[in-house]
Coordinates of N, CA and C in Angstrom, one line a residue:
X1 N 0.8 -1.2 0.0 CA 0.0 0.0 0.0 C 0.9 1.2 0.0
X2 N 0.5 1.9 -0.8 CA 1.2 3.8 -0.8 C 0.7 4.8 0.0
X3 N 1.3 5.5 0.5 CA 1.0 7.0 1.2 C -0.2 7.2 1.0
X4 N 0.0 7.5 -0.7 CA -1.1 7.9 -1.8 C -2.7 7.0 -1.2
X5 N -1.8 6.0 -1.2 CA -3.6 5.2 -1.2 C -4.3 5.4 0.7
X6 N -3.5 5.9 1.4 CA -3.9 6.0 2.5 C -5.1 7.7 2.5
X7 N -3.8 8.6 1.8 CA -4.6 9.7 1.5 C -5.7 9.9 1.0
X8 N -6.0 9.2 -0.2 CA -7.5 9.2 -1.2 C -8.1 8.7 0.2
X9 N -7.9 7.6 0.7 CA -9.1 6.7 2.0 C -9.2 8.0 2.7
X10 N -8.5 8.6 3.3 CA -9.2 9.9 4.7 C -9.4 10.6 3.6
X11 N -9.4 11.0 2.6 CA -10.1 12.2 1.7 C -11.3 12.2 1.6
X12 N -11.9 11.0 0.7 CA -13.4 10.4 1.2 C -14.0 10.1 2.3
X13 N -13.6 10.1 3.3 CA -13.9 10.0 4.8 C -14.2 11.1 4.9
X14 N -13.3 12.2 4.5 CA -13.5 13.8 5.7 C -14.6 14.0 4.3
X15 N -14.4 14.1 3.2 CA -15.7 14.5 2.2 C -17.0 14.0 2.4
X16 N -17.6 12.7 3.2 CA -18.5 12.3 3.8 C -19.1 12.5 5.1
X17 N -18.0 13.4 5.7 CA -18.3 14.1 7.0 C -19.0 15.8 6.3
X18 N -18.2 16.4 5.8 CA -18.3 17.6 5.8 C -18.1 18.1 4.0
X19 N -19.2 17.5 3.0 CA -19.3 17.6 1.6 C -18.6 19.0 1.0
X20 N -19.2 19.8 2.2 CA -19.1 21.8 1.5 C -17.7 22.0 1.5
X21 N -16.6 21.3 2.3 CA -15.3 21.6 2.3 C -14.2 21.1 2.1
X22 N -13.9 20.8 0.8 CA -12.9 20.3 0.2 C -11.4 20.4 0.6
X23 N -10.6 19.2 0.0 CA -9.1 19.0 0.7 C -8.2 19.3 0.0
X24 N -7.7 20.7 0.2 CA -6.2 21.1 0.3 C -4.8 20.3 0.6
X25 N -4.2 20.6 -1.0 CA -2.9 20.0 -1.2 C -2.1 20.6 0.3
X26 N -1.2 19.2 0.8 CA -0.4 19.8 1.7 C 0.7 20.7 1.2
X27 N 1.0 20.9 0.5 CA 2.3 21.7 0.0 C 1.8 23.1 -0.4
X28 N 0.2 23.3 -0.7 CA -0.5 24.7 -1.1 C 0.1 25.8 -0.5
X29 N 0.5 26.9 -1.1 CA 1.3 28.1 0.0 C 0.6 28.9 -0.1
X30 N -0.9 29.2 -1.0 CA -2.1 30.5 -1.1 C -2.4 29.9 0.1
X31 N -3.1 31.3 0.5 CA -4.0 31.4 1.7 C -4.9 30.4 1.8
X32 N -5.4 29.1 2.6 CA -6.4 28.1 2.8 C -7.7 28.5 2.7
X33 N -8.4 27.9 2.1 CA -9.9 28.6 1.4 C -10.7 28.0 3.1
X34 N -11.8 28.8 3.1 CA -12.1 28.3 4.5 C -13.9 28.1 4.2
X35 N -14.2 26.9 4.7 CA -13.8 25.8 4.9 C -12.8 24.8 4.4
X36 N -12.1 24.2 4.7 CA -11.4 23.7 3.8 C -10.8 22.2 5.6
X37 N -10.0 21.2 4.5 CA -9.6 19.8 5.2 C -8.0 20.0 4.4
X38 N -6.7 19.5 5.3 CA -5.6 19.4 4.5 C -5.3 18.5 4.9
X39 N -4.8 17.0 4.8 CA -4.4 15.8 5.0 C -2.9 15.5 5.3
X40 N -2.1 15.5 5.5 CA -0.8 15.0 6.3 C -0.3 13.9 6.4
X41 N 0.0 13.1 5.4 CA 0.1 11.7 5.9 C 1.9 11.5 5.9
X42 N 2.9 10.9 7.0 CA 4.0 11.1 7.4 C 4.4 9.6 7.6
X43 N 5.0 9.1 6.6 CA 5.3 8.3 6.9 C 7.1 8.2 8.0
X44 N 6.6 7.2 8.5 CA 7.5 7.1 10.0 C 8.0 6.2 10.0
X45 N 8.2 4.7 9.5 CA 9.0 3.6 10.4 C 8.4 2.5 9.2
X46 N 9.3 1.8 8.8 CA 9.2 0.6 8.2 C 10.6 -0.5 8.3
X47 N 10.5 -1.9 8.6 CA 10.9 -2.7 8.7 C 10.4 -3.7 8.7
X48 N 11.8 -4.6 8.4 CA 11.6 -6.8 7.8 C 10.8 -7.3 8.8
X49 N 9.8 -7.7 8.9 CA 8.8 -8.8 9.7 C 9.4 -10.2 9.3
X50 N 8.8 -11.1 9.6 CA 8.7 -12.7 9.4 C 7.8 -12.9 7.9
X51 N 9.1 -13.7 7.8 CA 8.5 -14.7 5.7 C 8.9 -13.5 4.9
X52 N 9.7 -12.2 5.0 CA 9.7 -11.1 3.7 C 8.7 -10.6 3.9
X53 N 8.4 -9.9 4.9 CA 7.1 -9.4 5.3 C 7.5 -8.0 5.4
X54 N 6.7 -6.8 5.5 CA 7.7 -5.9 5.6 C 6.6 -4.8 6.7
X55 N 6.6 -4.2 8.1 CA 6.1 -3.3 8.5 C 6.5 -2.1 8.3
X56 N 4.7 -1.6 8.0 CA 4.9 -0.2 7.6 C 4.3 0.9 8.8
X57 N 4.4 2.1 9.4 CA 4.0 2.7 9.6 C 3.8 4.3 9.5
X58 N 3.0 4.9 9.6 CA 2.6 6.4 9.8 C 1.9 7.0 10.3
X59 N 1.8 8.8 10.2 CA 1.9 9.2 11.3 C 0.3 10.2 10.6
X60 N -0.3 10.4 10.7 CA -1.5 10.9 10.2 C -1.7 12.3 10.7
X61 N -2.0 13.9 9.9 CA -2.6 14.9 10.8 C -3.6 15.1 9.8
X62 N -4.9 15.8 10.3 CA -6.1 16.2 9.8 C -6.2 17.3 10.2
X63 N -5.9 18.4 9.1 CA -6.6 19.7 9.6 C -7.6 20.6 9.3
X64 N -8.3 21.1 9.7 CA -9.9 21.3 9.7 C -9.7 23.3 9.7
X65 N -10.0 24.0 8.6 CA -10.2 25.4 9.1 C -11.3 25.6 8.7
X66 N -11.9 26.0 10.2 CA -13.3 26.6 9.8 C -13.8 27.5 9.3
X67 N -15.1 27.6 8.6 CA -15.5 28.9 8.1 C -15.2 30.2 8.7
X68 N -15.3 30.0 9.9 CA -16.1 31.3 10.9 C -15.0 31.6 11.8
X69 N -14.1 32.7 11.6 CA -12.7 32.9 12.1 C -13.2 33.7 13.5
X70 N -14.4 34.0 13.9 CA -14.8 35.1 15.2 C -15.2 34.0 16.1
X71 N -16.4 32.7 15.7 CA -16.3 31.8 16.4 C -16.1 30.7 15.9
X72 N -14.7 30.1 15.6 CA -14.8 29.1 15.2 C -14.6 27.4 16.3
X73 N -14.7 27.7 17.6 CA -14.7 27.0 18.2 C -15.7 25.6 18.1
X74 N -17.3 26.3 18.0 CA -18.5 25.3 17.7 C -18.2 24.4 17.0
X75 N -17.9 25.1 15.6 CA -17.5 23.9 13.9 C -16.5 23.1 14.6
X76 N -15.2 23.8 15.0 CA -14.0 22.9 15.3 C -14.7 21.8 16.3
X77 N -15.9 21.5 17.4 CA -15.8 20.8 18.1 C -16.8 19.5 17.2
X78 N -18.2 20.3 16.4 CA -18.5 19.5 15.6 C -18.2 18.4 14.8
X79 N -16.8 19.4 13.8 CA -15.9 18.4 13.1 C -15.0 17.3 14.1
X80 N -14.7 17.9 15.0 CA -14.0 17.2 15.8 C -14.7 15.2 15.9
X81 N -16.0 15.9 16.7 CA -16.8 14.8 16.8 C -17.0 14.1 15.8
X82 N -17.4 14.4 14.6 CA -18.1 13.5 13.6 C -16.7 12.7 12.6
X83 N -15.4 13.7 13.3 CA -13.9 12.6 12.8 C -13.9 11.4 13.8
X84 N -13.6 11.8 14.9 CA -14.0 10.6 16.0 C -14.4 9.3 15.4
X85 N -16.0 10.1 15.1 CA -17.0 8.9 14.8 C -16.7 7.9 14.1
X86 N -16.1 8.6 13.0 CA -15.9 7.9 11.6 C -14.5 7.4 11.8
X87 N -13.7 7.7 12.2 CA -12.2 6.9 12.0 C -12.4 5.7 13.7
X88 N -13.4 6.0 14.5 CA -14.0 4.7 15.7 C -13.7 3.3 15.0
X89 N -12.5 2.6 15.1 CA -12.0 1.2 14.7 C -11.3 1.3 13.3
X90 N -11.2 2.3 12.7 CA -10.2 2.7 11.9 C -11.0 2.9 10.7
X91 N -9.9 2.3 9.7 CA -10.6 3.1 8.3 C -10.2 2.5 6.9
X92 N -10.8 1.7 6.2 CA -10.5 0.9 4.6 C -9.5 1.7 3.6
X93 N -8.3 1.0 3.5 CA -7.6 1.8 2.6 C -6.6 0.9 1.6
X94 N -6.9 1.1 0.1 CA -6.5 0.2 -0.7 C -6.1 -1.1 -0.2
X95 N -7.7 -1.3 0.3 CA -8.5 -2.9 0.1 C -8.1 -2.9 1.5
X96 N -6.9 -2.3 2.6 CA -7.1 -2.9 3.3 C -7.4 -2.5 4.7
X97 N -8.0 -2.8 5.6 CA -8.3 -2.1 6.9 C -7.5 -1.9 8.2
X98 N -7.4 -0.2 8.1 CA -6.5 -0.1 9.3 C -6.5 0.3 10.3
X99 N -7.0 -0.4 11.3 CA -6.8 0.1 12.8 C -6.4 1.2 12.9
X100 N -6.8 1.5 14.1 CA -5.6 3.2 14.3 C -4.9 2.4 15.3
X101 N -3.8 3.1 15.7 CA -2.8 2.1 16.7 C -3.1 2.8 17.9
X102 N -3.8 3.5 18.4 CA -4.0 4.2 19.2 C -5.1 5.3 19.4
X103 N -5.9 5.8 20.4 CA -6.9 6.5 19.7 C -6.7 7.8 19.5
X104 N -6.8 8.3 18.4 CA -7.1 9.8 17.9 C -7.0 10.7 18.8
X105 N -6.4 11.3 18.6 CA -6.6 13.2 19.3 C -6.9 14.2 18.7
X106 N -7.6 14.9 19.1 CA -8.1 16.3 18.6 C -7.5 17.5 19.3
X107 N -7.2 18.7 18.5 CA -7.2 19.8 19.4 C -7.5 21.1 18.8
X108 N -8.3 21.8 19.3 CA -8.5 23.1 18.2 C -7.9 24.5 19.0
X109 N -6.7 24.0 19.8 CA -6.3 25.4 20.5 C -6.5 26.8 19.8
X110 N -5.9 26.5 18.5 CA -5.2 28.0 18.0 C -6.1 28.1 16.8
X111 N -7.4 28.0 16.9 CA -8.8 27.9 16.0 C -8.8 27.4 14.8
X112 N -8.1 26.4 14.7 CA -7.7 25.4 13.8 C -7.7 23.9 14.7
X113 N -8.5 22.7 14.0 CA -8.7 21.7 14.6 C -8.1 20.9 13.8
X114 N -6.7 20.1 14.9 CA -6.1 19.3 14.3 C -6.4 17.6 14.8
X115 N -6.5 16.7 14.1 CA -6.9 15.9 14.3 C -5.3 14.4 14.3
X116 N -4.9 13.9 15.4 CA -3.6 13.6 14.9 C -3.8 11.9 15.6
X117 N -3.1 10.8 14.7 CA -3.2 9.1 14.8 C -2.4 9.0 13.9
X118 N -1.8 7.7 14.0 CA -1.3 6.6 13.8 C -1.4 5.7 13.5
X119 N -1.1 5.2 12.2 CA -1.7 3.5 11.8 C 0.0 2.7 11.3
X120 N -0.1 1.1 11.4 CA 0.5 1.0 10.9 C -0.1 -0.8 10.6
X121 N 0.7 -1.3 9.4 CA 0.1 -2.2 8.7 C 1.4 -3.4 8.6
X122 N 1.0 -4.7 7.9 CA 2.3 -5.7 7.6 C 1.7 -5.8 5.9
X123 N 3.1 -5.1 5.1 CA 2.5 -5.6 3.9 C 3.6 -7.5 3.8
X124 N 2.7 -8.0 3.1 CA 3.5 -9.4 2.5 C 4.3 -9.3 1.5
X125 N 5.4 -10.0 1.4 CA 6.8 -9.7 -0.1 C 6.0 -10.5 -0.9
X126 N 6.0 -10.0 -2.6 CA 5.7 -10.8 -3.6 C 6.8 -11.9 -3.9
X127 N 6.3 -13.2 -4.7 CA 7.2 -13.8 -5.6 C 7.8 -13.1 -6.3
X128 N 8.9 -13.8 -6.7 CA 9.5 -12.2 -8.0 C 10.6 -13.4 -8.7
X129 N 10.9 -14.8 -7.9 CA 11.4 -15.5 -8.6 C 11.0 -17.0 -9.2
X130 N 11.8 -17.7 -9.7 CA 11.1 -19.4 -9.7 C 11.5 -19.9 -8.5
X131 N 10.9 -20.7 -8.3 CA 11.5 -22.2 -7.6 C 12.5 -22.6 -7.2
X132 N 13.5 -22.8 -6.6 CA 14.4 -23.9 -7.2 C 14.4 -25.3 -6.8
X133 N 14.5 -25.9 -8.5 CA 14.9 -27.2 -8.8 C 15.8 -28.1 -8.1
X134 N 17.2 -27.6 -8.2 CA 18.4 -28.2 -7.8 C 19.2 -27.4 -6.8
X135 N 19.3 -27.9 -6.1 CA 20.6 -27.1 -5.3 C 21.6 -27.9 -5.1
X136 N 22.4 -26.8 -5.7 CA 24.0 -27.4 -5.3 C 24.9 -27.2 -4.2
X137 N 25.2 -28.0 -3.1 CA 26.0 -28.1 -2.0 C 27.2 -28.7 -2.1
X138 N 27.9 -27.8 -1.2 CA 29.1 -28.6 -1.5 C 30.2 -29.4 -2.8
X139 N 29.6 -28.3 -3.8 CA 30.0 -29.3 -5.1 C 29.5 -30.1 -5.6
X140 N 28.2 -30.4 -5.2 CA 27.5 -31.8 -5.5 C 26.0 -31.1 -5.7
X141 N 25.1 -31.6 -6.2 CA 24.0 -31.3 -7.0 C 22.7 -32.3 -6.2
X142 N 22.1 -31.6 -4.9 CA 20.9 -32.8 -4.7 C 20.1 -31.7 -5.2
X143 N 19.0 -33.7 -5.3 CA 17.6 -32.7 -6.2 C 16.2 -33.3 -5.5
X144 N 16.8 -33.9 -3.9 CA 15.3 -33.9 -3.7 C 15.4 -33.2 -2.6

């Protein structure tokens, strides 16, 4: 699985919570349209499991700016809640489902609600070669 395919999964998520407010490129340097969602996904830690297995993890932020810069406390606690809801036991992402490793935090100190988890997955190594037939030890060739 890719970054990429984790991102599209909370894109649709936060667009099924909140339709009116579309998701902003992280790298965007214009002013953030308000409403608006910007996605963060950080990858953090990957290493060899068992059988060529390989663990992945990352580090997730969701950020939420609300319409209403005089009070935007309300929205920020709404959205807050209805991310909760929806990422409650995690969330389907290219094909596969991932726990959060821990539960979610929210915070809207600085009138911006950040939403911040952690998932991490085991992907399995592909075949990539044949079989082998014969092995040769020691200079000598067994073949069962």
């Amino acid at each position: 699985m890719k970054i990429k395919d984790i991102r599209a999964a909370l894109t649709a998520l936060v667009l099924e919570i909140t339709p009116r407010a579309p998701v902003v490129k992280t790298d965007a340097r214009k002013p953030v349209p308000r409403p608006s969602f910007r996605i963060d996904v950080l990858p953090v830690g990957g290493g060899a499991a068992c059988s060529g297995a390989r663990e992945r993890e990352a580090d997730v932020d969701i950020w939420y700016y609300p319409k209403s810069t005089d009070h935007p406390r309300d929205e920020c606690d709404a959205v807050a809640d209805q991310l909760l809801a929806a990422l409650d036991g995690g969330f389907e992402a290219g094909g596969i489902w991932l726990p959060l490793d821990e539960d979610a935090s929210c915070d809207s100190s600085q009138d911006v609600l950040a939403c911040q988890f952690s998932v991490s997955w085991v992907e399995t190594a592909e075949e990539t070669g044949e079989y082998m037939e014969t092995l040769v030890y020691n200079r000598e060739e067994e073949t069962e």
